[in-house]
Tab-separated table of C-alpha atoms and ligand atoms in Angstrom:
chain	number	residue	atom	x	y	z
A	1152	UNK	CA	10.944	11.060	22.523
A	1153	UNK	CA	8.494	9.446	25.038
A	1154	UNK	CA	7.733	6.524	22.613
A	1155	UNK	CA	6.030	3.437	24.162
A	1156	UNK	CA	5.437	0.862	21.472
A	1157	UNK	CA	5.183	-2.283	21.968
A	1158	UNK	CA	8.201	-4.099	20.439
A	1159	UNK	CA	7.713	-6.642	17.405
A	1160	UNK	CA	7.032	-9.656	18.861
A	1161	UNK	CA	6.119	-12.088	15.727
A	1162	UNK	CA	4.461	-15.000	17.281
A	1163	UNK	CA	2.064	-12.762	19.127
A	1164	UNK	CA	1.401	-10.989	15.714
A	1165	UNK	CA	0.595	-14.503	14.214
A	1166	UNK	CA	-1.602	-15.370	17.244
A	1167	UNK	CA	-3.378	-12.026	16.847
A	1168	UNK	CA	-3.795	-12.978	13.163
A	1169	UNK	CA	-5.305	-16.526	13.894
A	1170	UNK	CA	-7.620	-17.303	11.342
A	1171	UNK	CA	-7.542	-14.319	9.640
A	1172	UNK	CA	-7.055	-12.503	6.586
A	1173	UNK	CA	-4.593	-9.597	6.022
A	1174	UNK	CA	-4.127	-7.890	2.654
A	1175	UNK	CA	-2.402	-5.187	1.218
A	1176	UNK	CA	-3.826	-3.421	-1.453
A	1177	UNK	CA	-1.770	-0.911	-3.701
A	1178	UNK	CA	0.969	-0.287	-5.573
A	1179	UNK	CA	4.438	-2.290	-5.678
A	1180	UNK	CA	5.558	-0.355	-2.548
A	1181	UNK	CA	2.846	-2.036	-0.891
A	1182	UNK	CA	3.964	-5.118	-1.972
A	1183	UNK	CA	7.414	-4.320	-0.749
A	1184	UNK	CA	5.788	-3.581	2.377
A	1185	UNK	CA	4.305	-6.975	2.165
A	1186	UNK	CA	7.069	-8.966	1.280
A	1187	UNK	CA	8.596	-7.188	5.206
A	1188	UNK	CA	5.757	-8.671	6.686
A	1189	UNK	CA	6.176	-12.231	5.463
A	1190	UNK	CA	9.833	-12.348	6.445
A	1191	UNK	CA	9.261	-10.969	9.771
A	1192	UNK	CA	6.453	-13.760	10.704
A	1193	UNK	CA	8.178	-16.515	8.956
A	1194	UNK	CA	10.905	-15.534	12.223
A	1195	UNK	CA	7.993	-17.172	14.083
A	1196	UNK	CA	7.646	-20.753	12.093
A	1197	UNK	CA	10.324	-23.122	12.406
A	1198	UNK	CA	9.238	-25.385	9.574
A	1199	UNK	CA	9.017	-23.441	6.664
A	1200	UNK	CA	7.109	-25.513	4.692
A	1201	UNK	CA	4.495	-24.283	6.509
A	1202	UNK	CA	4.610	-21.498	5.073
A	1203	UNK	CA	3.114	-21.321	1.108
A	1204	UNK	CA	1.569	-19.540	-1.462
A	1205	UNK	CA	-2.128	-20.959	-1.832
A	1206	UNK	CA	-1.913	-21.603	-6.178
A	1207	UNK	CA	2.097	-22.478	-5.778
A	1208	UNK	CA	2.210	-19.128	-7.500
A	1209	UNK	CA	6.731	-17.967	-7.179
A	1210	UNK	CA	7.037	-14.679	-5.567
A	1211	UNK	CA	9.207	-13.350	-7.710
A	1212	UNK	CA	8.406	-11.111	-10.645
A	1213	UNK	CA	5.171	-12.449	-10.317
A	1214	UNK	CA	2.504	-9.888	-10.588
A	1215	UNK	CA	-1.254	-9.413	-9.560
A	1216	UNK	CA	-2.111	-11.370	-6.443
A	1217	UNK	CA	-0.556	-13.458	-4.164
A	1218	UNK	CA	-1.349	-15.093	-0.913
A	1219	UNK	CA	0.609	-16.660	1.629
A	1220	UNK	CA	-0.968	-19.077	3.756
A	1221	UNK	CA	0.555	-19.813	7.706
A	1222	UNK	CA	-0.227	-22.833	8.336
A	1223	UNK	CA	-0.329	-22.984	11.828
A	1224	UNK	CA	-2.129	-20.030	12.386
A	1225	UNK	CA	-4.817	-20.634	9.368
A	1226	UNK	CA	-3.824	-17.113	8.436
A	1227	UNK	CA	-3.085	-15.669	5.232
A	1228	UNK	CA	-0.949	-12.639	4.500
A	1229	UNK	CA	-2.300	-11.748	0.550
A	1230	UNK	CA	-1.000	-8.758	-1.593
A	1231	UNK	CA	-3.191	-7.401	-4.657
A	1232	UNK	CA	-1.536	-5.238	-7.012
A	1233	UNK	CA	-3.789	-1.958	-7.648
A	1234	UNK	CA	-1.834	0.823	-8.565
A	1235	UNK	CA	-4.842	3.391	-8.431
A	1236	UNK	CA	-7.212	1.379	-6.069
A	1237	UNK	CA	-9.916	2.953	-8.868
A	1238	UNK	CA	-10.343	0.766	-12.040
A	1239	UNK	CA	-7.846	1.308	-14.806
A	1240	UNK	CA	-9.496	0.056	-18.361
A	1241	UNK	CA	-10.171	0.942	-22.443
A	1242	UNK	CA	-11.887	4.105	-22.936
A	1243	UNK	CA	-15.542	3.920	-23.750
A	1244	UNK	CA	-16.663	4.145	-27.363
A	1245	UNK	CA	-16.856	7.334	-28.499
A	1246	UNK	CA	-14.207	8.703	-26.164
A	1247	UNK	CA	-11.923	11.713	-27.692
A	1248	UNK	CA	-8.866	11.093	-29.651
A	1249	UNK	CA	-5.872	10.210	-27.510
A	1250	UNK	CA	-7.702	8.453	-25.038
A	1251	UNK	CA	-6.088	5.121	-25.319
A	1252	UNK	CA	-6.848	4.169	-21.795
A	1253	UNK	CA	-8.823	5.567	-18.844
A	1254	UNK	CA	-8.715	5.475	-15.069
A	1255	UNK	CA	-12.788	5.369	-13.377
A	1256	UNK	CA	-12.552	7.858	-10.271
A	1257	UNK	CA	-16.317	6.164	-9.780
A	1258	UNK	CA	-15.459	2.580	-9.852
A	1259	UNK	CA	-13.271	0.752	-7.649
A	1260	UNK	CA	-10.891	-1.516	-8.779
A	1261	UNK	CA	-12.621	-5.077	-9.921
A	1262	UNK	CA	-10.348	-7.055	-7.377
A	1263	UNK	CA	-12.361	-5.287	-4.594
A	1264	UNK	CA	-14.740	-8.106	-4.428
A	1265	UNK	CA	-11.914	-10.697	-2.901
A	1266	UNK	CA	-10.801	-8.290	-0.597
A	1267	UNK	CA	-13.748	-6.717	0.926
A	1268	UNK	CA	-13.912	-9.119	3.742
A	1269	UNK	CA	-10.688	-9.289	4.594
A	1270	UNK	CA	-9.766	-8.788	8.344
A	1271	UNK	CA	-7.551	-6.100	7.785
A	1272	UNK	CA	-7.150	-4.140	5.183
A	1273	UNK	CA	-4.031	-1.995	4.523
A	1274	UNK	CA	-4.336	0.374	1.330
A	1275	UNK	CA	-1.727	2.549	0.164
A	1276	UNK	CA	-1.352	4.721	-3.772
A	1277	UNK	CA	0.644	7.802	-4.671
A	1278	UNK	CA	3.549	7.029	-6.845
A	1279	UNK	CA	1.091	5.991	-10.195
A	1280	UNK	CA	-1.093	9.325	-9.294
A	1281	UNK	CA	1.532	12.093	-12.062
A	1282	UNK	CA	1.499	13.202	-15.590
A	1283	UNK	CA	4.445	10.721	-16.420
A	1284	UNK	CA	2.021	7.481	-15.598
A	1285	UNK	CA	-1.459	8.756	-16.604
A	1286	UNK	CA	-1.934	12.046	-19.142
A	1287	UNK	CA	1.142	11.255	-20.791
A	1288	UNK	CA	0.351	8.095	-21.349
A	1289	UNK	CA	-2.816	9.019	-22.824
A	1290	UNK	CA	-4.750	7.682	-19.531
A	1291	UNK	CA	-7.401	9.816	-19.280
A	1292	UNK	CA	-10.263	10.640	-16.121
A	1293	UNK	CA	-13.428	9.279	-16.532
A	1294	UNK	CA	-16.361	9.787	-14.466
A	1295	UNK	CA	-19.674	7.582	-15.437
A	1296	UNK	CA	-19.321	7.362	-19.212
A	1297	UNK	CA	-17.926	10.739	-19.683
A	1298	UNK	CA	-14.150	10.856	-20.078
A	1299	UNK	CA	-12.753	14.338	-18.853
A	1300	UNK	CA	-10.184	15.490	-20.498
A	1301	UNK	CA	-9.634	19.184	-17.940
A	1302	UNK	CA	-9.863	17.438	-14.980
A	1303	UNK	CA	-6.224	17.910	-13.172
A	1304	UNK	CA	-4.600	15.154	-11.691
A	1305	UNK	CA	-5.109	16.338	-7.861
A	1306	UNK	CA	-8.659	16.703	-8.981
A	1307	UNK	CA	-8.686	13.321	-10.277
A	1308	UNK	CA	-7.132	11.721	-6.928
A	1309	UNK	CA	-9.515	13.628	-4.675
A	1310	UNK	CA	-12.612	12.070	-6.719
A	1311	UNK	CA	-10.917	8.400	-6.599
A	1312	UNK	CA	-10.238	8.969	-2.160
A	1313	UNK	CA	-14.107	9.840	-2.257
A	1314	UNK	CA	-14.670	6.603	-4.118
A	1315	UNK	CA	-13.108	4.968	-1.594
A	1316	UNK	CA	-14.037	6.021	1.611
A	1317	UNK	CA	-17.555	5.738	0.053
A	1318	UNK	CA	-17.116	1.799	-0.761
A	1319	UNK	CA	-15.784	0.990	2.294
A	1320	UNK	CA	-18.622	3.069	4.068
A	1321	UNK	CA	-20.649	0.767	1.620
A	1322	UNK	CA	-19.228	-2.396	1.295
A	1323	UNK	CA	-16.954	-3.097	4.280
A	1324	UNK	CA	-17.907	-4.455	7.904
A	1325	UNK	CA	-16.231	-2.092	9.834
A	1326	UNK	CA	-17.456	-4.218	13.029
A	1327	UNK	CA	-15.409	-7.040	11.356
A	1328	UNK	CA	-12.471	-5.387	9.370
A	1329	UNK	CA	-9.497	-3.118	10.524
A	1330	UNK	CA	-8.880	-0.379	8.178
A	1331	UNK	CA	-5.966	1.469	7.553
A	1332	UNK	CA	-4.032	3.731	4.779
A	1333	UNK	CA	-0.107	3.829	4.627
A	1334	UNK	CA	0.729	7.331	3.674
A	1335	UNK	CA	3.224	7.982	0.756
A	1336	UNK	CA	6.453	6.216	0.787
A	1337	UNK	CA	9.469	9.044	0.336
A	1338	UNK	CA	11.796	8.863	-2.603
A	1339	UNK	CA	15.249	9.855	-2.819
A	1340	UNK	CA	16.061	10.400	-6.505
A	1341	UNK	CA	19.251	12.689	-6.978
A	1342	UNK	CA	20.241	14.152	-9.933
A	1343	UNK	CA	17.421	13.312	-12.232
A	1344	UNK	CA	13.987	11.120	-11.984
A	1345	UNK	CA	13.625	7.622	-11.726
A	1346	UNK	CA	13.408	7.614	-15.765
A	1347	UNK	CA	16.101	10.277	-16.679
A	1348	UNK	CA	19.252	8.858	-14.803
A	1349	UNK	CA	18.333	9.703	-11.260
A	1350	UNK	CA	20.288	8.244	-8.422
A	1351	UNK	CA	21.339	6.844	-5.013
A	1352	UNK	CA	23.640	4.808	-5.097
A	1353	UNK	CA	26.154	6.923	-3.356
A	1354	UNK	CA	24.145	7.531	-0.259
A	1355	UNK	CA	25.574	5.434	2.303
A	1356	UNK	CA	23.887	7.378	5.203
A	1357	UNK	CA	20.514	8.451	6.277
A	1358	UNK	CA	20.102	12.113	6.914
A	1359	UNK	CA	21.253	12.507	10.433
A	1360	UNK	CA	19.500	16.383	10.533
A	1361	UNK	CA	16.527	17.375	11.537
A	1362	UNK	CA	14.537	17.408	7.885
A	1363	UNK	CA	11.794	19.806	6.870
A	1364	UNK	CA	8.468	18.295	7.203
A	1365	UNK	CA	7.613	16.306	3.891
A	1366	UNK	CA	4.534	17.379	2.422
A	1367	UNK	CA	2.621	14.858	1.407
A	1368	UNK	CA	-0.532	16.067	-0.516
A	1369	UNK	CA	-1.833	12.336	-1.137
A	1370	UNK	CA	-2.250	11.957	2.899
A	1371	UNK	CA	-3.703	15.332	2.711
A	1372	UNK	CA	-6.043	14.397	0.644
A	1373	UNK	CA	-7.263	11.300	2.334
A	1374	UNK	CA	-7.347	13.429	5.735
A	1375	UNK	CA	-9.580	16.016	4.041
A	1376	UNK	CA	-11.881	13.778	2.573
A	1377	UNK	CA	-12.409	11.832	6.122
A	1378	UNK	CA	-12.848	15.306	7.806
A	1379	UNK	CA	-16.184	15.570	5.579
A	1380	UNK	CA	-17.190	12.152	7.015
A	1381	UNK	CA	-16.267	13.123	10.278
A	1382	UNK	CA	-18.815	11.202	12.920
A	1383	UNK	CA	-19.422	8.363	10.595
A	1384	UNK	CA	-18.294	4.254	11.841
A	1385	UNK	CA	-16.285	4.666	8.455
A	1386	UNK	CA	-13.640	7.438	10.159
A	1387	UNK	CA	-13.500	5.682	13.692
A	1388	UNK	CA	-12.482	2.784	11.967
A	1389	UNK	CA	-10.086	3.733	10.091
A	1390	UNK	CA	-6.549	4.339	11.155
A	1391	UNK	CA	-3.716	6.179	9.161
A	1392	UNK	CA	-0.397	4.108	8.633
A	1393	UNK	CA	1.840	7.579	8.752
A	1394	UNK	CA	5.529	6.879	7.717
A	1395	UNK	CA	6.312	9.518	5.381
A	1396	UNK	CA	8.660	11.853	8.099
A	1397	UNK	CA	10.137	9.109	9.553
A	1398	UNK	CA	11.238	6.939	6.095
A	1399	UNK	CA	12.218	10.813	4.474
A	1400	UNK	CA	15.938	10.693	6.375
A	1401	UNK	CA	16.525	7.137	4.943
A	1402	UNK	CA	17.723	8.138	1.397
A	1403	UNK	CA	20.527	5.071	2.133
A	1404	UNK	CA	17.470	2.291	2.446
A	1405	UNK	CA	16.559	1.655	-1.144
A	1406	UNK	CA	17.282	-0.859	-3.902
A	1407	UNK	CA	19.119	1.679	-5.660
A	1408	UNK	CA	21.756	-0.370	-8.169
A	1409	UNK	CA	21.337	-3.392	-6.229
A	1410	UNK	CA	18.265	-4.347	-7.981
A	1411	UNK	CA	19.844	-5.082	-11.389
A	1412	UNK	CA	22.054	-8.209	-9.974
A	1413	UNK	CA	25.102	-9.632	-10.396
A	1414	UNK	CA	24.876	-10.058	-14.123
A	1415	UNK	CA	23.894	-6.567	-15.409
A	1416	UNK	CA	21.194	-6.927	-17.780
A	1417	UNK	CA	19.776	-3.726	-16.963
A	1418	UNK	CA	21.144	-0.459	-17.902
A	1419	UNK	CA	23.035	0.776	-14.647
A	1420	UNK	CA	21.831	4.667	-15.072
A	1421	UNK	CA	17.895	3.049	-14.367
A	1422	UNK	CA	18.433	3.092	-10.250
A	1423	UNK	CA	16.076	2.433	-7.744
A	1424	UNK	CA	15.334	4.856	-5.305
A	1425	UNK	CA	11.865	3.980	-4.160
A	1426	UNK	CA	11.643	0.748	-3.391
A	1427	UNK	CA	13.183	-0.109	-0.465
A	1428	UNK	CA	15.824	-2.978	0.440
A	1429	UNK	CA	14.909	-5.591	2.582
A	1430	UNK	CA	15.433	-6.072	5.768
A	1431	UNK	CA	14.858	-2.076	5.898
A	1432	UNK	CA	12.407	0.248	5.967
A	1433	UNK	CA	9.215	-1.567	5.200
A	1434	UNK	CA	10.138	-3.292	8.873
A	1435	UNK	CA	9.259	0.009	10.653
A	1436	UNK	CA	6.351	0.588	9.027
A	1437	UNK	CA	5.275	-3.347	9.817
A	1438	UNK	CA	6.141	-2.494	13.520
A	1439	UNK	CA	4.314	0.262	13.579
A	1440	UNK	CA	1.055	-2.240	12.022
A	1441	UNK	CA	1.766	-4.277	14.645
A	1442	UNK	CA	1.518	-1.841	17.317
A	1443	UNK	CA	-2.018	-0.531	15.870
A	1444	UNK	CA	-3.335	-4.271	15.699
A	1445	UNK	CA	-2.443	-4.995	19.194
A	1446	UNK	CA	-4.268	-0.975	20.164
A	1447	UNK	CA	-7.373	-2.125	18.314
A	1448	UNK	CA	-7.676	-5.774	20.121
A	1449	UNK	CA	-7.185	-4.413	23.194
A	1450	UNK	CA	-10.008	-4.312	25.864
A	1451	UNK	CA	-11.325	-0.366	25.877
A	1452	UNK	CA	-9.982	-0.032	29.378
A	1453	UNK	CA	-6.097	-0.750	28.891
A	1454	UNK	CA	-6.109	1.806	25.554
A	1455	UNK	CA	-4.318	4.414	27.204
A	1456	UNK	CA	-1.799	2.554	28.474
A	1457	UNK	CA	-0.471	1.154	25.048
B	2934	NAG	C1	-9.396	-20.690	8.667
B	2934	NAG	O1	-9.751	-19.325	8.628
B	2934	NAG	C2	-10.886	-19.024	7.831
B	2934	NAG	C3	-11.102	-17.531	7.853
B	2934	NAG	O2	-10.035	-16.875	7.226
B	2934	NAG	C4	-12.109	-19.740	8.384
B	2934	NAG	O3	-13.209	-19.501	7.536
B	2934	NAG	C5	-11.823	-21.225	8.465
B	2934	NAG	O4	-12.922	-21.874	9.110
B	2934	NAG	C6	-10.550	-21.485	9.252
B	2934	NAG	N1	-10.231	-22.909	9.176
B	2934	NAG	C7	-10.036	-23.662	10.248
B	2934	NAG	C8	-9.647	-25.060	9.978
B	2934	NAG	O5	-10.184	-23.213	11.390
B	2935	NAG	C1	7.424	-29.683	8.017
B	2935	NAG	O1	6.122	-29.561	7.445
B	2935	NAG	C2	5.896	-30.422	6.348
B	2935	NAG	C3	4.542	-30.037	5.740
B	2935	NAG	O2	3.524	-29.977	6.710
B	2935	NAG	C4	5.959	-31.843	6.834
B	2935	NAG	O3	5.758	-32.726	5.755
B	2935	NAG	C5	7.325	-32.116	7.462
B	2935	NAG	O4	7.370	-33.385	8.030
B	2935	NAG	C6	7.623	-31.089	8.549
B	2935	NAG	N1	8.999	-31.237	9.006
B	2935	NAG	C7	9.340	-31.334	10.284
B	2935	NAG	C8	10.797	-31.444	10.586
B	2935	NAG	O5	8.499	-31.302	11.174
B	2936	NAG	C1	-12.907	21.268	-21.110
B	2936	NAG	O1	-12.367	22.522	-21.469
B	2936	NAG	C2	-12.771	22.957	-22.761
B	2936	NAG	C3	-12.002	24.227	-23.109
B	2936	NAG	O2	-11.838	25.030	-21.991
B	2936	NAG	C4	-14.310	23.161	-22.768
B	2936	NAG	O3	-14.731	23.561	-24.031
B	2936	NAG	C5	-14.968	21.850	-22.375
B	2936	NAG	O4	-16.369	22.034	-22.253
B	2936	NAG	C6	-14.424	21.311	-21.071
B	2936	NAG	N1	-14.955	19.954	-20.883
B	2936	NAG	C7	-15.425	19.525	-19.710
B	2936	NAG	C8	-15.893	18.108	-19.684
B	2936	NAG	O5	-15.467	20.207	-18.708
B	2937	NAG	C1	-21.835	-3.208	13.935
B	2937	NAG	O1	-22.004	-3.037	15.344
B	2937	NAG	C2	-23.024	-2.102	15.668
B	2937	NAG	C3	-22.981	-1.877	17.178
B	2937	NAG	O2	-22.792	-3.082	17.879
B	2937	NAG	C4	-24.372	-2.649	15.180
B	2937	NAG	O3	-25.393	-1.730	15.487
B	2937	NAG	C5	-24.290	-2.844	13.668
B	2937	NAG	O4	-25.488	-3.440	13.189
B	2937	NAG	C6	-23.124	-3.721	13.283
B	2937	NAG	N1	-23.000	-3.716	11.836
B	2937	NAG	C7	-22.821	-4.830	11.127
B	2937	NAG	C8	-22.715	-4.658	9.641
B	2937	NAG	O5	-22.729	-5.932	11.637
B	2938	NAG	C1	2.314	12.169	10.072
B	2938	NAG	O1	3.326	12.222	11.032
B	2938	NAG	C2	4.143	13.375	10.916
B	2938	NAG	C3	5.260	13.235	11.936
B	2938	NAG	O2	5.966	12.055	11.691
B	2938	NAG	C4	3.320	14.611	11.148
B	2938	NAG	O3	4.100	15.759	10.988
B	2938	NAG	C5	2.172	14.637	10.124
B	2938	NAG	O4	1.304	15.719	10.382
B	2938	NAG	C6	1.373	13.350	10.182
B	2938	NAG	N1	0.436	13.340	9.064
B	2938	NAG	C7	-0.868	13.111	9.205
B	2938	NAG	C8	-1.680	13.175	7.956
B	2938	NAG	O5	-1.368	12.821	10.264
């Protein structure tokens, strides 16, 4: 393969990054996405205790936002936790019976407000988008003030990608902020799902073969929703993160029983096969981030050589 990317080079990244903002928005594969990132700069910083979260807030099981600051680069690397990017919340009053919650295709989620100015801006959703998290659940579509209760769930996603491509058409600088959307992260459950005793903990290998391509209707989606915007600052801006063929093969990289710990306190059959260990995975796709930032700061003229 004639592939000329620029190798990671994470004091250059940090430099690039200099008083900047970077944040991940999505689910917790984005944050595992984001927790690559931070190791892979911190490379760059010999004093670590330059490196913090801004409210002292521990990284670990802790949920919703975080944001670590670089000190010497005034840069922050943040990670908000929005599994549908569209606002999950109670149904309105009057909704049908067995609406106990609802997800607004028309709203984005209320954390957009902290984010919209961010520098760059690196979205990703998929895994939360099935019957398992929403419908069964009794997490309904609503649209307005109107819960729908036919509307499928590939309908649903569609309207919720339209909601988004129209706020950041609305509400982002693209002049300012750098884009992008991390397509869906594989999984490699065998023998079951993640909830009825699906595994990989014997995979010791990544598929060495040549693998069919992985279709991947949430990128799909996105792409077909851009094509109707085609022309407009909101598409030239905005840059697919596409690692969906090239993390498929790696049905060795994730967490898989290694999750639950030394001391066992979950239940063994609950394995891990989406989430990915660290270092792993989640590097590539960073590397790949890294090779779009340094594309979009480069002067016009030297594009095509990059
Ligand atoms: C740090 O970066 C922010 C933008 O993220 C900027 O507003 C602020 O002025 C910078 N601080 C310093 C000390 O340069
Ligand atoms: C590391 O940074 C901390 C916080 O800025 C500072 O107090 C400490 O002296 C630094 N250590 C070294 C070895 O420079
Ligand atoms: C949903 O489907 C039912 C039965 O097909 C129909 O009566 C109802 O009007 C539909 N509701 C909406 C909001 O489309
Ligand atoms: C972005 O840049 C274009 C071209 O330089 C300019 O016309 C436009 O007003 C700018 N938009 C914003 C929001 O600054
Ligand atoms: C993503 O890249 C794969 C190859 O790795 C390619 O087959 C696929 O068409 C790309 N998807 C999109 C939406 O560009």
């Amino acid at each position: 393969m004639s592939c000329t990317c620029k190798r990671f080079d994470a004091t250059k990244m940090l430099e690039t990054l200099r008083d900047k903002r970077l944040v991940f928005v999505g689910d917790s594969i984005g944050r595992n996405q984001w927790e690559s990132l931070l190791c892979m700069l911190s490379s760059a910083v010999a004093n670590k205790s330059k490196i913090y979260e801004v409210n002292g807030s521990p990284i670990t099981k802790h949920t919703g936002f975080l944001s670590f600051m670089f000190e010497d680069y005034n840069c922050t690397v943040e990670y908000y936790r929005s599994t549908y990017l569209v606002v999950q919340g109670h149904p309105p009053p009057g909704a049908p019976e067995g609406v106990r919650l609802t997800l607004r295709l028309d709203h984005m989620d209320w954390t957009a407000h902290r984010w919209r100015d961010a520098d760059v801006l690196i979205f990703n959703t998929g895994h939360w988008w099935n019957y398992e998290k929403t419908i069964k659940m009794g997490c309904y579509f609503q649209i307005g003030e109107e819960v729908n209760m036919n509307l499928t769930i590939t309908d649903a996603f569609r309207i919720s990608v339209e909601t988004m491509i129209d706020w950041i058409a609305r509400e982002v600088n693209m002049n300012k902020s750098y884009v992008l959307f991390r397509t869906y992260s594989p999984v490699h459950f065998r023998g079951g799902d993640w909830n009825t005793g699906g595994g990989c903990n014997s995979e010791t290998l990544p598929d060495l073969g040549s693998l069919p391509a992985v279709s991947d209707s949430h990128s799909r989606t996105i792409v077909d929703v851009l094509s109707e915007h085609a022309g407009e600052p909101v598409v030239m801006n905005l840059d697919l993160l596409n690692i969906t063929q090239m993390s498929a093969s790696r049905k060795d990289g994730h967490a898989s029983v290694y999750h639950i710990g030394p001391d066992r306190r979950a239940p063994m059959q609950l394995q891990d096969c989406s989430h990915w260990c660290l270092p792993g995975v989640p590097d590539s796709w960073n590397e790949i981030l890294y090779a779009l930032l340094l594309k979009r700061n480069a002067p016009k003229f030297s594009q095509v050589s990059l």
